[in-house]
């Protein structure tokens, strides 16, 4: 229906694949057969800053999402900043987790776009996201700038040039 309506690309969510009545493989086949270019894969929530079993669980979820993104030909995985109350408010810990995720994405040819979220525990805007991305220091990790979260957080964009332009992966 999207192709017939004139669209050439689509942003997919994991639920688009896992809720397919014939399973993930059938969903992947339909996406490929559609001729639509997949622009990104949404969203790995509450990934960074967790520890112990919570971190281990989210790492397994991340691996599965990266595999699905790769299967449909998505170039990037979308990662909004964590709103989980147990997420560490330490940017160094957040950067470490972002680095780990981005390293897992490299062999699959994927990038990771990290987005500040107005209601997040620590990373509330694109400048906070840039700080974590810059600390992580991985080439396939960048920033996503979302209008809704930018407006909700009241983030002035006067200093947007402080973010390296090639590290802004999505607006």
mmCIF file of C-alpha atoms in Angstrom:
data_model
loop_
_atom_site.group_PDB
_atom_site.id
_atom_site.type_symbol
_atom_site.label_atom_id
_atom_site.label_comp_id
_atom_site.label_asym_id
_atom_site.label_seq_id
_atom_site.Cartn_x
_atom_site.Cartn_y
_atom_site.Cartn_z
ATOM 1 C CA UNK A 1 0.000 0.000 0.000
ATOM 2 C CA UNK A 2 2.836 2.398 0.774
ATOM 3 C CA UNK A 3 4.548 1.759 -2.570
ATOM 4 C CA UNK A 4 1.224 2.107 -4.393
ATOM 5 C CA UNK A 5 0.711 5.460 -2.664
ATOM 6 C CA UNK A 6 3.969 6.684 -4.185
ATOM 7 C CA UNK A 7 6.351 6.234 -1.274
ATOM 8 C CA UNK A 8 9.842 4.953 -1.980
ATOM 9 C CA UNK A 9 11.092 4.451 1.539
ATOM 10 C CA UNK A 10 9.922 3.414 4.978
ATOM 11 C CA UNK A 11 11.060 3.549 8.601
ATOM 12 C CA UNK A 12 10.271 0.224 10.265
ATOM 13 C CA UNK A 13 9.731 -0.811 13.871
ATOM 14 C CA UNK A 14 10.643 -4.177 15.329
ATOM 15 C CA UNK A 15 6.956 -4.748 16.061
ATOM 16 C CA UNK A 16 6.270 -4.460 12.306
ATOM 17 C CA UNK A 17 8.283 -7.646 11.839
ATOM 18 C CA UNK A 18 7.581 -9.646 14.977
ATOM 19 C CA UNK A 19 3.820 -9.133 14.749
ATOM 20 C CA UNK A 20 3.600 -10.516 11.212
ATOM 21 C CA UNK A 21 1.189 -13.478 11.299
ATOM 22 C CA UNK A 22 3.634 -15.679 9.369
ATOM 23 C CA UNK A 23 6.702 -14.713 11.413
ATOM 24 C CA UNK A 24 9.737 -12.489 11.077
ATOM 25 C CA UNK A 25 11.156 -14.230 7.984
ATOM 26 C CA UNK A 26 7.912 -13.708 6.076
ATOM 27 C CA UNK A 27 7.864 -10.052 7.133
ATOM 28 C CA UNK A 28 11.458 -9.588 5.952
ATOM 29 C CA UNK A 29 10.579 -11.217 2.621
ATOM 30 C CA UNK A 30 7.606 -8.870 2.186
ATOM 31 C CA UNK A 31 9.723 -5.814 2.946
ATOM 32 C CA UNK A 32 12.331 -6.892 0.405
ATOM 33 C CA UNK A 33 9.686 -7.688 -2.218
ATOM 34 C CA UNK A 34 8.013 -4.295 -1.715
ATOM 35 C CA UNK A 35 10.825 -2.392 -3.373
ATOM 36 C CA UNK A 36 10.741 0.164 -0.553
ATOM 37 C CA UNK A 37 14.085 1.355 0.783
ATOM 38 C CA UNK A 38 14.264 1.005 4.566
ATOM 39 C CA UNK A 39 15.664 4.234 6.015
ATOM 40 C CA UNK A 40 15.989 3.075 9.621
ATOM 41 C CA UNK A 41 14.880 0.646 12.283
ATOM 42 C CA UNK A 42 13.071 1.781 15.446
ATOM 43 C CA UNK A 43 13.550 1.762 18.489
ATOM 44 C CA UNK A 44 15.761 0.184 21.067
ATOM 45 C CA UNK A 45 14.415 1.673 24.295
ATOM 46 C CA UNK A 46 16.106 1.928 27.696
ATOM 47 C CA UNK A 47 19.379 0.346 26.580
ATOM 48 C CA UNK A 48 22.144 2.415 28.117
ATOM 49 C CA UNK A 49 23.174 2.878 31.735
ATOM 50 C CA UNK A 50 21.734 -0.363 33.092
ATOM 51 C CA UNK A 51 23.704 -2.986 35.002
ATOM 52 C CA UNK A 52 23.562 -6.659 35.893
ATOM 53 C CA UNK A 53 20.693 -8.738 34.529
ATOM 54 C CA UNK A 54 18.910 -5.662 33.137
ATOM 55 C CA UNK A 55 21.975 -4.821 31.032
ATOM 56 C CA UNK A 56 22.390 -8.453 29.902
ATOM 57 C CA UNK A 57 18.720 -8.623 28.869
ATOM 58 C CA UNK A 58 18.876 -5.348 26.924
ATOM 59 C CA UNK A 59 22.065 -6.495 25.222
ATOM 60 C CA UNK A 60 20.234 -9.590 23.926
ATOM 61 C CA UNK A 61 17.325 -7.415 22.745
ATOM 62 C CA UNK A 62 19.821 -5.133 20.982
ATOM 63 C CA UNK A 63 21.469 -8.057 19.194
ATOM 64 C CA UNK A 64 18.087 -9.291 17.959
ATOM 65 C CA UNK A 65 17.107 -5.821 16.759
ATOM 66 C CA UNK A 66 20.422 -5.357 14.959
ATOM 67 C CA UNK A 67 19.870 -8.678 13.179
ATOM 68 C CA UNK A 68 16.354 -7.656 12.117
ATOM 69 C CA UNK A 69 17.573 -4.249 10.935
ATOM 70 C CA UNK A 70 20.284 -5.935 8.900
ATOM 71 C CA UNK A 71 17.819 -8.464 7.450
ATOM 72 C CA UNK A 72 15.561 -5.731 6.020
ATOM 73 C CA UNK A 73 18.482 -3.627 4.772
ATOM 74 C CA UNK A 74 18.074 -0.784 7.251
ATOM 75 C CA UNK A 75 21.200 1.383 7.452
ATOM 76 C CA UNK A 76 20.703 2.386 11.088
ATOM 77 C CA UNK A 77 19.143 1.499 14.416
ATOM 78 C CA UNK A 78 17.365 4.265 16.300
ATOM 79 C CA UNK A 79 18.219 4.554 19.994
ATOM 80 C CA UNK A 80 16.307 7.054 22.146
ATOM 81 C CA UNK A 81 17.899 7.995 25.460
ATOM 82 C CA UNK A 82 16.853 5.882 28.418
ATOM 83 C CA UNK A 83 13.934 6.854 30.608
ATOM 84 C CA UNK A 84 14.431 3.795 32.836
ATOM 85 C CA UNK A 85 14.675 4.794 36.527
ATOM 86 C CA UNK A 86 17.576 2.352 37.070
ATOM 87 C CA UNK A 87 19.639 3.879 34.268
ATOM 88 C CA UNK A 88 22.881 5.355 35.573
ATOM 89 C CA UNK A 89 23.035 9.156 35.362
ATOM 90 C CA UNK A 90 26.746 8.818 34.520
ATOM 91 C CA UNK A 91 27.601 9.942 30.964
ATOM 92 C CA UNK A 92 30.769 7.820 31.035
ATOM 93 C CA UNK A 93 28.682 4.678 31.648
ATOM 94 C CA UNK A 94 26.226 5.748 28.945
ATOM 95 C CA UNK A 95 29.076 6.301 26.461
ATOM 96 C CA UNK A 96 30.495 2.859 27.311
ATOM 97 C CA UNK A 97 27.163 1.211 26.513
ATOM 98 C CA UNK A 98 26.751 3.230 23.317
ATOM 99 C CA UNK A 99 30.227 2.154 22.230
ATOM 100 C CA UNK A 100 29.349 -1.491 22.901
ATOM 101 C CA UNK A 101 26.162 -1.252 20.834
ATOM 102 C CA UNK A 102 27.888 0.547 17.963
ATOM 103 C CA UNK A 103 30.655 -2.073 17.914
ATOM 104 C CA UNK A 104 28.033 -4.820 17.620
ATOM 105 C CA UNK A 105 26.530 -2.939 14.651
ATOM 106 C CA UNK A 106 29.790 -2.595 12.696
ATOM 107 C CA UNK A 107 29.994 -6.157 11.302
ATOM 108 C CA UNK A 108 26.416 -5.773 10.076
ATOM 109 C CA UNK A 109 27.187 -2.508 8.288
ATOM 110 C CA UNK A 110 24.804 -0.583 10.522
ATOM 111 C CA UNK A 111 25.043 2.747 12.261
ATOM 112 C CA UNK A 112 23.327 3.792 15.487
ATOM 113 C CA UNK A 113 21.518 7.117 15.831
ATOM 114 C CA UNK A 114 21.261 8.238 19.474
ATOM 115 C CA UNK A 115 18.508 10.669 20.374
ATOM 116 C CA UNK A 116 18.100 12.901 23.393
ATOM 117 C CA UNK A 117 14.625 12.522 24.899
ATOM 118 C CA UNK A 118 12.953 15.313 26.855
ATOM 119 C CA UNK A 119 11.758 12.901 29.554
ATOM 120 C CA UNK A 120 14.985 10.895 29.738
ATOM 121 C CA UNK A 121 16.869 10.314 32.963
ATOM 122 C CA UNK A 122 20.125 11.915 31.776
ATOM 123 C CA UNK A 123 20.322 12.624 28.026
ATOM 124 C CA UNK A 124 17.521 15.113 27.424
ATOM 125 C CA UNK A 125 18.524 16.910 24.229
ATOM 126 C CA UNK A 126 20.744 16.704 21.166
ATOM 127 C CA UNK A 127 23.643 18.361 23.010
ATOM 128 C CA UNK A 128 23.567 15.770 25.807
ATOM 129 C CA UNK A 129 23.370 13.073 23.124
ATOM 130 C CA UNK A 130 26.344 14.609 21.322
ATOM 131 C CA UNK A 131 28.375 14.570 24.546
ATOM 132 C CA UNK A 132 27.761 10.823 24.975
ATOM 133 C CA UNK A 133 28.358 10.068 21.278
ATOM 134 C CA UNK A 134 31.582 12.076 21.264
ATOM 135 C CA UNK A 135 32.826 10.290 24.394
ATOM 136 C CA UNK A 136 32.017 6.896 22.851
ATOM 137 C CA UNK A 137 34.278 7.733 19.909
ATOM 138 C CA UNK A 138 32.909 5.204 17.421
ATOM 139 C CA UNK A 139 32.516 6.183 13.731
ATOM 140 C CA UNK A 140 29.142 4.502 13.201
ATOM 141 C CA UNK A 141 27.527 6.223 16.196
ATOM 142 C CA UNK A 142 25.837 9.574 15.687
ATOM 143 C CA UNK A 143 23.047 11.849 16.852
ATOM 144 C CA UNK A 144 19.383 11.915 15.874
ATOM 145 C CA UNK A 145 17.623 15.238 16.369
ATOM 146 C CA UNK A 146 13.873 14.933 16.901
ATOM 147 C CA UNK A 147 11.713 18.042 16.602
ATOM 148 C CA UNK A 148 9.219 16.903 19.238
ATOM 149 C CA UNK A 149 11.852 16.237 21.895
ATOM 150 C CA UNK A 150 13.708 19.414 20.991
ATOM 151 C CA UNK A 151 10.560 21.488 21.497
ATOM 152 C CA UNK A 152 9.478 19.594 24.649
ATOM 153 C CA UNK A 153 12.890 20.112 26.248
ATOM 154 C CA UNK A 154 12.952 23.768 25.200
ATOM 155 C CA UNK A 155 16.358 23.219 23.618
ATOM 156 C CA UNK A 156 17.677 26.315 21.851
ATOM 157 C CA UNK A 157 19.390 25.317 18.626
ATOM 158 C CA UNK A 158 21.598 28.396 18.392
ATOM 159 C CA UNK A 159 24.694 26.292 19.126
ATOM 160 C CA UNK A 160 23.869 23.392 16.826
ATOM 161 C CA UNK A 161 27.208 23.948 15.102
ATOM 162 C CA UNK A 162 28.880 22.490 18.235
ATOM 163 C CA UNK A 163 27.833 19.042 16.981
ATOM 164 C CA UNK A 164 30.060 17.718 14.199
ATOM 165 C CA UNK A 165 27.866 17.843 11.086
ATOM 166 C CA UNK A 166 28.892 14.363 9.906
ATOM 167 C CA UNK A 167 27.767 12.968 13.278
ATOM 168 C CA UNK A 168 24.178 14.168 12.798
ATOM 169 C CA UNK A 169 22.713 10.989 11.326
ATOM 170 C CA UNK A 170 19.045 11.940 11.270
ATOM 171 C CA UNK A 171 16.888 15.029 11.730
#
